[in-house]
Coordinates of N, CA, C and O in Angstrom, one line a residue:
X1 N 33.7 -6.4 -17.2 CA 32.9 -7.3 -17.9 C 33.5 -8.7 -17.9 O 34.7 -8.8 -17.9
X2 N 32.7 -9.7 -18.0 CA 33.2 -11.1 -17.9 C 33.0 -11.8 -19.2 O 32.0 -11.5 -19.9
X3 N 33.8 -12.7 -19.5 CA 33.6 -13.6 -20.6 C 33.3 -15.0 -20.0 O 34.1 -15.4 -19.1
X4 N 32.3 -15.7 -20.5 CA 31.9 -16.9 -19.9 C 32.6 -18.1 -20.6 O 32.2 -18.6 -21.5
X5 N 33.8 -18.4 -20.1 CA 34.6 -19.5 -20.5 C 34.8 -19.6 -22.0 O 35.0 -20.6 -22.6
X6 N 34.8 -18.4 -22.6 CA 35.1 -18.3 -24.0 C 34.0 -18.7 -25.0 O 34.1 -18.6 -26.1
X7 N 32.8 -19.1 -24.4 CA 31.7 -19.5 -25.2 C 30.8 -18.4 -25.6 O 30.1 -18.5 -26.6
X8 N 30.8 -17.3 -24.8 CA 29.9 -16.2 -25.1 C 30.6 -15.3 -26.0 O 31.7 -14.8 -25.8
X9 N 29.9 -14.9 -27.1 CA 30.5 -14.0 -28.1 C 30.7 -12.6 -27.6 O 31.7 -11.9 -27.9
X10 N 29.8 -12.1 -26.7 CA 29.9 -10.8 -26.3 C 30.1 -10.7 -24.8 O 30.4 -11.7 -24.1
X11 N 30.0 -9.6 -24.2 CA 30.2 -9.4 -22.8 C 28.9 -9.6 -22.1 O 27.8 -9.4 -22.6
X12 N 29.0 -10.2 -20.9 CA 27.8 -10.4 -20.0 C 27.9 -9.5 -18.8 O 29.0 -9.2 -18.4
X13 N 26.8 -9.0 -18.2 CA 26.9 -8.2 -17.1 C 27.7 -8.9 -15.9 O 27.5 -10.0 -15.7
X14 N 28.5 -8.1 -15.3 CA 29.2 -8.7 -14.1 C 28.5 -8.4 -12.8 O 27.3 -8.2 -12.8
X15 N 29.3 -8.2 -11.8 CA 28.7 -8.0 -10.4 C 28.1 -6.6 -10.3 O 27.5 -6.4 -9.2
X16 N 28.3 -5.8 -11.2 CA 27.8 -4.4 -11.0 C 26.3 -4.3 -11.2 O 25.7 -3.3 -10.9
X17 N 25.6 -5.3 -11.7 CA 24.2 -5.3 -11.7 C 23.6 -4.8 -13.0 O 24.4 -4.3 -13.9
X18 N 22.3 -4.8 -13.1 CA 21.6 -4.4 -14.3 C 20.9 -3.1 -13.9 O 20.1 -3.1 -12.9
X19 N 21.1 -2.0 -14.6 CA 20.4 -0.8 -14.3 C 18.9 -0.9 -14.5 O 18.4 -1.1 -15.6
X20 N 18.2 -0.8 -13.4 CA 16.8 -1.0 -13.4 C 16.1 0.0 -12.4 O 16.4 0.0 -11.2
X21 N 15.2 0.9 -13.0 CA 14.5 1.7 -12.0 C 13.3 1.0 -11.4 O 13.1 -0.1 -11.7
X22 N 12.7 1.6 -10.5 CA 11.6 0.9 -9.7 C 10.5 0.5 -10.6 O 9.9 -0.6 -10.4
X23 N 10.0 1.3 -11.5 CA 8.9 0.9 -12.4 C 9.3 -0.3 -13.2 O 8.5 -1.2 -13.4
X24 N 10.5 -0.3 -13.7 CA 10.9 -1.4 -14.6 C 11.0 -2.7 -13.7 O 10.6 -3.7 -14.2
X25 N 11.5 -2.5 -12.5 CA 11.6 -3.7 -11.6 C 10.2 -4.3 -11.3 O 10.0 -5.5 -11.4
X26 N 9.3 -3.4 -11.0 CA 7.9 -3.9 -10.7 C 7.3 -4.5 -12.0 O 6.7 -5.6 -11.9
X27 N 7.5 -3.9 -13.1 CA 7.0 -4.5 -14.4 C 7.6 -5.9 -14.7 O 6.9 -6.8 -15.1
X28 N 8.9 -6.0 -14.4 CA 9.6 -7.3 -14.6 C 9.0 -8.3 -13.7 O 8.7 -9.5 -14.1
X29 N 8.8 -8.0 -12.4 CA 8.2 -8.9 -11.4 C 6.8 -9.3 -11.8 O 6.4 -10.5 -11.6
X30 N 6.0 -8.3 -12.2 CA 4.6 -8.6 -12.6 C 4.6 -9.5 -13.8 O 3.8 -10.5 -13.9
X31 N 5.5 -9.3 -14.8 CA 5.5 -10.1 -15.9 C 5.9 -11.5 -15.6 O 5.4 -12.5 -16.1
X32 N 6.9 -11.7 -14.7 CA 7.3 -13.0 -14.2 C 6.2 -13.7 -13.5 O 6.0 -14.9 -13.6
X33 N 5.4 -12.9 -12.7 CA 4.3 -13.5 -11.9 C 3.2 -14.0 -12.9 O 2.7 -15.2 -12.7
X34 N 2.9 -13.3 -13.9 CA 2.0 -13.7 -14.9 C 2.5 -15.0 -15.7 O 1.8 -15.9 -15.9
X35 N 3.8 -14.9 -16.0 CA 4.4 -16.0 -16.8 C 4.4 -17.3 -15.9 O 3.9 -18.4 -16.4
X36 N 4.8 -17.2 -14.6 CA 4.8 -18.4 -13.8 C 3.4 -18.8 -13.4 O 3.1 -20.0 -13.3
X37 N 2.4 -17.9 -13.3 CA 1.1 -18.3 -13.0 C 0.4 -19.0 -14.1 O -0.4 -19.9 -13.9
X38 N 0.7 -18.7 -15.3 CA 0.1 -19.3 -16.5 C 0.9 -20.5 -16.9 O 0.3 -21.4 -17.7
X39 N 2.1 -20.7 -16.5 CA 2.9 -21.8 -16.9 C 2.3 -23.2 -16.8 O 2.4 -24.1 -17.7
X40 N 1.6 -23.5 -15.7 CA 1.0 -24.9 -15.6 C 0.0 -25.2 -16.7 O -0.3 -26.3 -16.9
X41 N -0.6 -24.2 -17.3 CA -1.6 -24.4 -18.3 C -0.9 -24.7 -19.7 O -1.6 -25.2 -20.6
X42 N 0.4 -24.4 -19.8 CA 1.1 -24.7 -21.0 C 2.2 -25.7 -21.0 O 2.7 -26.2 -22.0
X43 N 2.7 -26.0 -19.8 CA 3.8 -27.0 -19.6 C 3.2 -28.2 -19.0 O 2.7 -28.2 -17.8
X44 N 3.3 -29.3 -19.7 CA 2.6 -30.5 -19.3 C 3.2 -31.1 -18.0 O 2.5 -31.7 -17.2
X45 N 4.5 -30.9 -17.7 CA 5.1 -31.5 -16.6 C 4.6 -30.9 -15.3 O 4.7 -31.5 -14.2
X46 N 4.1 -29.7 -15.3 CA 3.6 -29.0 -14.1 C 2.1 -28.8 -14.2 O 1.6 -27.9 -13.5
X47 N 1.4 -29.5 -15.1 CA 0.0 -29.3 -15.3 C -0.8 -29.5 -14.0 O -1.9 -28.9 -13.8
X48 N -0.3 -30.3 -13.1 CA -1.0 -30.6 -11.8 C -1.2 -29.3 -11.0 O -2.1 -29.2 -10.2
X49 N -0.4 -28.3 -11.2 CA -0.4 -27.1 -10.5 C -1.5 -26.2 -10.9 O -1.8 -25.2 -10.3
X50 N -2.2 -26.5 -12.0 CA -3.2 -25.6 -12.6 C -4.5 -25.7 -11.8 O -5.4 -24.9 -12.0
X51 N -4.6 -26.6 -10.9 CA -5.8 -26.8 -10.1 C -5.6 -26.3 -8.7 O -4.5 -26.5 -8.1
X52 N -6.5 -25.6 -8.1 CA -6.4 -25.1 -6.7 C -5.8 -23.8 -6.6 O -5.5 -23.1 -7.6
X53 N -5.6 -23.4 -5.4 CA -5.1 -22.0 -5.1 C -3.6 -22.0 -4.7 O -3.1 -20.9 -4.5
X54 N -3.0 -23.1 -4.5 CA -1.7 -23.2 -3.9 C -0.7 -22.5 -4.8 O 0.1 -21.7 -4.4
X55 N -0.7 -22.9 -6.1 CA 0.3 -22.3 -7.0 C 0.2 -20.8 -7.2 O 1.1 -20.1 -7.1
X56 N -1.0 -20.3 -7.6 CA -1.2 -18.9 -7.8 C -0.8 -18.1 -6.5 O -0.2 -17.0 -6.6
X57 N -1.3 -18.6 -5.4 CA -1.0 -17.9 -4.1 C 0.5 -17.8 -3.8 O 1.0 -16.8 -3.4
X58 N 1.2 -18.9 -4.0 CA 2.6 -19.0 -3.8 C 3.4 -18.0 -4.7 O 4.2 -17.3 -4.3
X59 N 3.0 -18.0 -6.0 CA 3.7 -17.1 -6.9 C 3.4 -15.6 -6.6 O 4.3 -14.8 -6.6
X60 N 2.1 -15.3 -6.3 CA 1.8 -13.9 -6.0 C 2.5 -13.4 -4.8 O 3.0 -12.3 -4.7
X61 N 2.5 -14.3 -3.7 CA 3.2 -13.9 -2.5 C 4.7 -13.7 -2.7 O 5.2 -12.7 -2.1
X62 N 5.3 -14.5 -3.5 CA 6.7 -14.3 -3.8 C 6.9 -13.0 -4.5 O 7.9 -12.3 -4.3
X63 N 6.0 -12.7 -5.4 CA 6.1 -11.5 -6.2 C 6.0 -10.3 -5.2 O 6.8 -9.3 -5.3
X64 N 5.0 -10.3 -4.4 CA 4.8 -9.2 -3.5 C 5.9 -9.0 -2.5 O 6.4 -7.9 -2.3
X65 N 6.5 -10.1 -2.0 CA 7.6 -9.9 -1.1 C 8.8 -9.4 -1.8 O 9.5 -8.5 -1.2
X66 N 9.0 -9.8 -3.0 CA 10.2 -9.3 -3.8 C 10.0 -7.8 -4.1 O 10.9 -7.0 -3.9
X67 N 8.8 -7.4 -4.5 CA 8.6 -6.0 -4.8 C 8.7 -5.1 -3.6 O 9.3 -4.0 -3.6
X68 N 8.1 -5.5 -2.5 CA 8.1 -4.8 -1.3 C 9.6 -4.7 -0.7 O 10.0 -3.7 -0.2
X69 N 10.3 -5.8 -0.9 CA 11.7 -5.9 -0.5 C 12.5 -5.0 -1.3 O 13.4 -4.3 -0.8
X70 N 12.3 -4.9 -2.6 CA 13.0 -4.0 -3.4 C 12.8 -2.5 -3.0 O 13.8 -1.7 -3.0
X71 N 11.6 -2.2 -2.6 CA 11.3 -0.9 -2.1 C 12.1 -0.6 -0.8 O 12.7 0.5 -0.7
X72 N 12.2 -1.5 0.1 CA 13.0 -1.4 1.3 C 14.4 -1.2 1.0 O 15.1 -0.3 1.5
X73 N 15.0 -2.0 0.1 CA 16.4 -1.9 -0.3 C 16.7 -0.5 -1.0 O 17.7 0.1 -0.7
X74 N 15.8 -0.1 -1.8 CA 16.0 1.2 -2.5 C 16.0 2.3 -1.5 O 16.9 3.2 -1.6
X75 N 15.1 2.3 -0.5 CA 15.2 3.4 0.5 C 16.4 3.3 1.3 O 17.0 4.3 1.7
X76 N 16.9 2.1 1.6 CA 18.0 1.9 2.5 C 19.3 2.3 1.7 O 20.3 2.6 2.3
X77 N 19.3 2.2 0.4 CA 20.5 2.5 -0.4 C 20.9 3.9 -0.3 O 22.1 4.3 -0.5
X78 N 20.0 4.8 0.0 CA 20.3 6.2 0.2 C 20.8 6.5 1.6 O 21.1 7.7 1.9
X79 N 20.7 5.6 2.5 CA 21.2 5.7 3.9 C 22.6 5.2 4.0 O 23.4 5.3 3.0
X80 N 22.9 4.6 5.1 CA 24.3 4.1 5.3 C 24.5 2.7 4.6 O 23.5 2.0 4.3
X81 N 25.7 2.4 4.4 CA 26.0 1.0 3.8 C 25.5 -0.1 4.7 O 25.0 -1.1 4.2
X82 N 25.5 0.1 6.0 CA 25.0 -0.9 6.9 C 23.5 -1.1 6.8 O 23.0 -2.2 6.8
X83 N 22.8 0.0 6.6 CA 21.3 -0.1 6.3 C 21.0 -0.8 5.0 O 20.1 -1.6 5.0
X84 N 21.9 -0.6 4.0 CA 21.7 -1.4 2.8 C 21.9 -2.9 3.0 O 21.0 -3.7 2.5
X85 N 23.0 -3.2 3.6 CA 23.2 -4.7 3.9 C 22.1 -5.3 4.7 O 21.7 -6.4 4.4
X86 N 21.7 -4.6 5.7 CA 20.6 -5.1 6.6 C 19.4 -5.3 5.8 O 18.7 -6.3 6.0
X87 N 19.0 -4.4 4.9 CA 17.8 -4.5 4.2 C 17.9 -5.7 3.2 O 16.9 -6.4 3.0
X88 N 19.0 -5.9 2.6 CA 19.2 -7.0 1.6 C 19.1 -8.3 2.4 O 18.4 -9.3 1.9
X89 N 19.7 -8.4 3.5 CA 19.6 -9.6 4.4 C 18.2 -9.8 4.8 O 17.7 -11.0 4.9
X90 N 17.5 -8.8 5.2 CA 16.1 -8.9 5.7 C 15.2 -9.3 4.6 O 14.3 -10.2 4.8
X91 N 15.4 -8.8 3.4 CA 14.5 -9.3 2.2 C 14.8 -10.7 1.9 O 13.8 -11.5 1.7
X92 N 16.0 -11.1 2.0 CA 16.3 -12.5 1.7 C 15.6 -13.4 2.7 O 15.1 -14.5 2.4
X93 N 15.7 -13.0 4.0 CA 15.0 -13.8 5.1 C 13.5 -13.8 4.8 O 12.9 -14.9 5.0
X94 N 12.9 -12.7 4.5 CA 11.5 -12.6 4.2 C 11.1 -13.6 3.1 O 10.1 -14.3 3.2
X95 N 11.9 -13.6 2.0 CA 11.5 -14.4 0.9 C 11.7 -15.9 1.3 O 10.9 -16.7 0.9
X96 N 12.7 -16.2 2.0 CA 12.9 -17.6 2.5 C 11.8 -18.1 3.4 O 11.3 -19.2 3.2
X97 N 11.4 -17.3 4.3 CA 10.3 -17.7 5.2 C 9.0 -17.7 4.5 O 8.1 -18.5 4.8
X98 N 8.8 -16.9 3.5 CA 7.5 -16.9 2.7 C 7.5 -18.2 2.0 O 6.4 -18.9 2.0
X99 N 8.6 -18.6 1.3 CA 8.6 -19.8 0.6 C 8.4 -21.0 1.5 O 7.7 -21.9 1.2
X100 N 9.1 -21.0 2.6 CA 9.1 -22.1 3.6 C 7.6 -22.2 4.1 O 7.1 -23.4 4.3
X101 N 6.9 -21.1 4.3 CA 5.5 -21.2 4.8 C 4.6 -21.9 3.8 O 3.8 -22.7 4.1
X102 N 4.8 -21.5 2.5 CA 3.9 -22.1 1.5 C 4.3 -23.6 1.3 O 3.4 -24.4 1.1
X103 N 5.5 -23.9 1.3 CA 5.9 -25.3 1.1 C 5.5 -26.1 2.3 O 4.9 -27.2 2.1
X104 N 5.6 -25.7 3.5 CA 5.2 -26.4 4.7 C 3.6 -26.6 4.7 O 3.1 -27.7 4.9
X105 N 2.9 -25.5 4.4 CA 1.5 -25.6 4.3 C 1.0 -26.6 3.3 O 0.0 -27.4 3.5
X106 N 1.6 -26.6 2.1 CA 1.2 -27.5 1.1 C 1.5 -28.9 1.4 O 0.7 -29.8 1.1
X107 N 2.6 -29.1 2.1 CA 3.0 -30.5 2.5 C 2.1 -31.0 3.6 O 1.7 -32.2 3.6
X108 N 1.7 -30.2 4.5 CA 0.8 -30.6 5.6 C -0.6 -30.8 5.1 O -1.3 -31.8 5.5
X109 N -1.0 -30.0 4.1 CA -2.4 -30.2 3.5 C -2.4 -31.4 2.6 O -3.5 -31.7 2.1
X110 N -1.3 -32.0 2.3 CA -1.3 -33.2 1.4 C -1.9 -32.9 0.0 O -2.8 -33.5 -0.5
X111 N -1.4 -31.8 -0.6 CA -1.8 -31.4 -1.9 C -1.4 -32.3 -3.0 O -0.3 -32.9 -2.9
X112 N -2.2 -32.5 -4.0 CA -1.8 -33.3 -5.2 C -0.6 -32.6 -5.8 O -0.5 -31.4 -6.0
X113 N 0.4 -33.4 -6.2 CA 1.6 -32.9 -6.9 C 2.5 -32.1 -6.0 O 3.1 -31.1 -6.3
X114 N 2.7 -32.7 -4.8 CA 3.5 -32.0 -3.8 C 5.0 -31.8 -4.3 O 5.5 -30.7 -4.2
X115 N 5.5 -32.8 -4.9 CA 6.9 -32.7 -5.4 C 7.0 -31.6 -6.5 O 7.9 -30.8 -6.5
X116 N 6.1 -31.6 -7.4 CA 6.1 -30.6 -8.4 C 5.9 -29.2 -7.9 O 6.6 -28.3 -8.3
X117 N 5.0 -29.0 -6.9 CA 4.8 -27.7 -6.3 C 6.1 -27.2 -5.6 O 6.5 -26.1 -5.8
X118 N 6.7 -28.1 -4.8 CA 7.9 -27.7 -4.1 C 9.0 -27.3 -5.0 O 9.6 -26.3 -4.9
X119 N 9.3 -28.1 -6.0 CA 10.4 -27.8 -6.9 C 10.1 -26.6 -7.8 O 10.9 -25.8 -8.1
X120 N 8.8 -26.4 -8.2 CA 8.4 -25.3 -9.0 C 8.5 -24.0 -8.2 O 9.0 -23.0 -8.8
X121 N 8.0 -24.0 -7.0 CA 8.1 -22.8 -6.2 C 9.5 -22.4 -5.9 O 9.9 -21.3 -5.8
X122 N 10.4 -23.4 -5.7 CA 11.8 -23.1 -5.5 C 12.4 -22.5 -6.7 O 13.2 -21.6 -6.6
X123 N 12.0 -22.9 -7.9 CA 12.4 -22.3 -9.2 C 12.0 -20.9 -9.2 O 12.7 -20.0 -9.7
X124 N 10.7 -20.6 -8.8 CA 10.2 -19.2 -8.8 C 11.1 -18.4 -7.8 O 11.5 -17.3 -8.1
X125 N 11.4 -18.9 -6.7 CA 12.2 -18.2 -5.7 C 13.6 -17.9 -6.3 O 14.1 -16.8 -6.2
X126 N 14.2 -18.8 -7.0 CA 15.5 -18.6 -7.6 C 15.5 -17.5 -8.6 O 16.3 -16.6 -8.7
X127 N 14.5 -17.5 -9.5 CA 14.3 -16.5 -10.6 C 14.1 -15.1 -9.9 O 14.8 -14.2 -10.3
X128 N 13.2 -15.0 -9.0 CA 13.0 -13.7 -8.3 C 14.2 -13.3 -7.6 O 14.5 -12.1 -7.5
X129 N 15.0 -14.2 -7.0 CA 16.2 -13.8 -6.3 C 17.3 -13.3 -7.3 O 18.0 -12.3 -7.0
X130 N 17.4 -13.9 -8.4 CA 18.3 -13.4 -9.5 C 18.0 -12.0 -9.9 O 18.8 -11.1 -10.0
X131 N 16.7 -11.7 -10.2 CA 16.2 -10.4 -10.6 C 16.5 -9.4 -9.4 O 17.0 -8.3 -9.7
X132 N 16.2 -9.8 -8.2 CA 16.4 -8.9 -7.1 C 17.8 -8.6 -6.8 O 18.2 -7.4 -6.6
X133 N 18.7 -9.6 -6.9 CA 20.1 -9.3 -6.7 C 20.7 -8.5 -7.8 O 21.5 -7.6 -7.5
X134 N 20.3 -8.7 -9.0 CA 20.8 -7.8 -10.1 C 20.4 -6.4 -9.9 O 21.2 -5.4 -10.1
X135 N 19.2 -6.1 -9.4 CA 18.7 -4.8 -9.2 C 19.4 -4.2 -7.9 O 19.8 -3.0 -7.9
X136 N 19.6 -5.0 -6.9 CA 20.2 -4.5 -5.7 C 21.7 -4.2 -5.9 O 22.2 -3.2 -5.4
X137 N 22.3 -5.0 -6.8 CA 23.7 -4.7 -7.1 C 23.8 -3.3 -7.8 O 24.7 -2.6 -7.7
X138 N 22.8 -3.1 -8.7 CA 22.8 -1.8 -9.4 C 22.6 -0.6 -8.4 O 23.2 0.4 -8.5
X139 N 21.7 -0.8 -7.4 CA 21.5 0.2 -6.4 C 22.7 0.4 -5.5 O 23.1 1.5 -5.2
X140 N 23.5 -0.7 -5.3 CA 24.7 -0.6 -4.5 C 25.7 0.2 -5.3 O 26.5 1.0 -4.7
X141 N 25.8 0.0 -6.6 CA 26.8 0.7 -7.4 C 26.5 2.2 -7.4 O 27.4 3.0 -7.4
X142 N 25.2 2.5 -7.5 CA 24.8 3.9 -7.6 C 25.1 4.6 -6.2 O 25.5 5.8 -6.2
X143 N 25.0 3.9 -5.1 CA 25.3 4.4 -3.8 C 26.8 4.6 -3.7 O 27.3 5.6 -3.1
X144 N 27.6 3.8 -4.2 CA 29.1 3.9 -4.2 C 29.6 5.2 -4.9 O 30.6 5.7 -4.5
X145 N 28.9 5.6 -5.9 CA 29.3 6.8 -6.6 C 29.0 8.1 -5.9 O 29.6 9.1 -6.2
X146 N 28.1 8.0 -4.9 CA 27.7 9.2 -4.2 C 28.7 9.7 -3.2 O 29.5 9.1 -2.7

């Protein structure tokens, strides 16, 4: 366990990940999808994203890629360590190219609020990556015990 520069009163999870089964992971991802999808209606700085299909489509596709990627990593974790590493790298590439596709398409289409869309979708990518890595680290730890 780690202490964060003495400011955190308790322990925070380290590199071993957060124990999360598949149902919990999917529920967390769906909750994040709903939260991010509804955010433009409640946060004034990103209100421009509440119009059109770009924002909901980008958030839903990032959710789907993350959930499907988690399934791939979960199946690979019961195989060899090389399969696990390959699946984690593959999921990361899938998420990056999905985000890059949405960002490029929105920039080419000259959507209103381009800068807000790009930065907001990047934030979604970062949050989903943190959740994914925490779960993958937990899967890796379970595989090490076998």
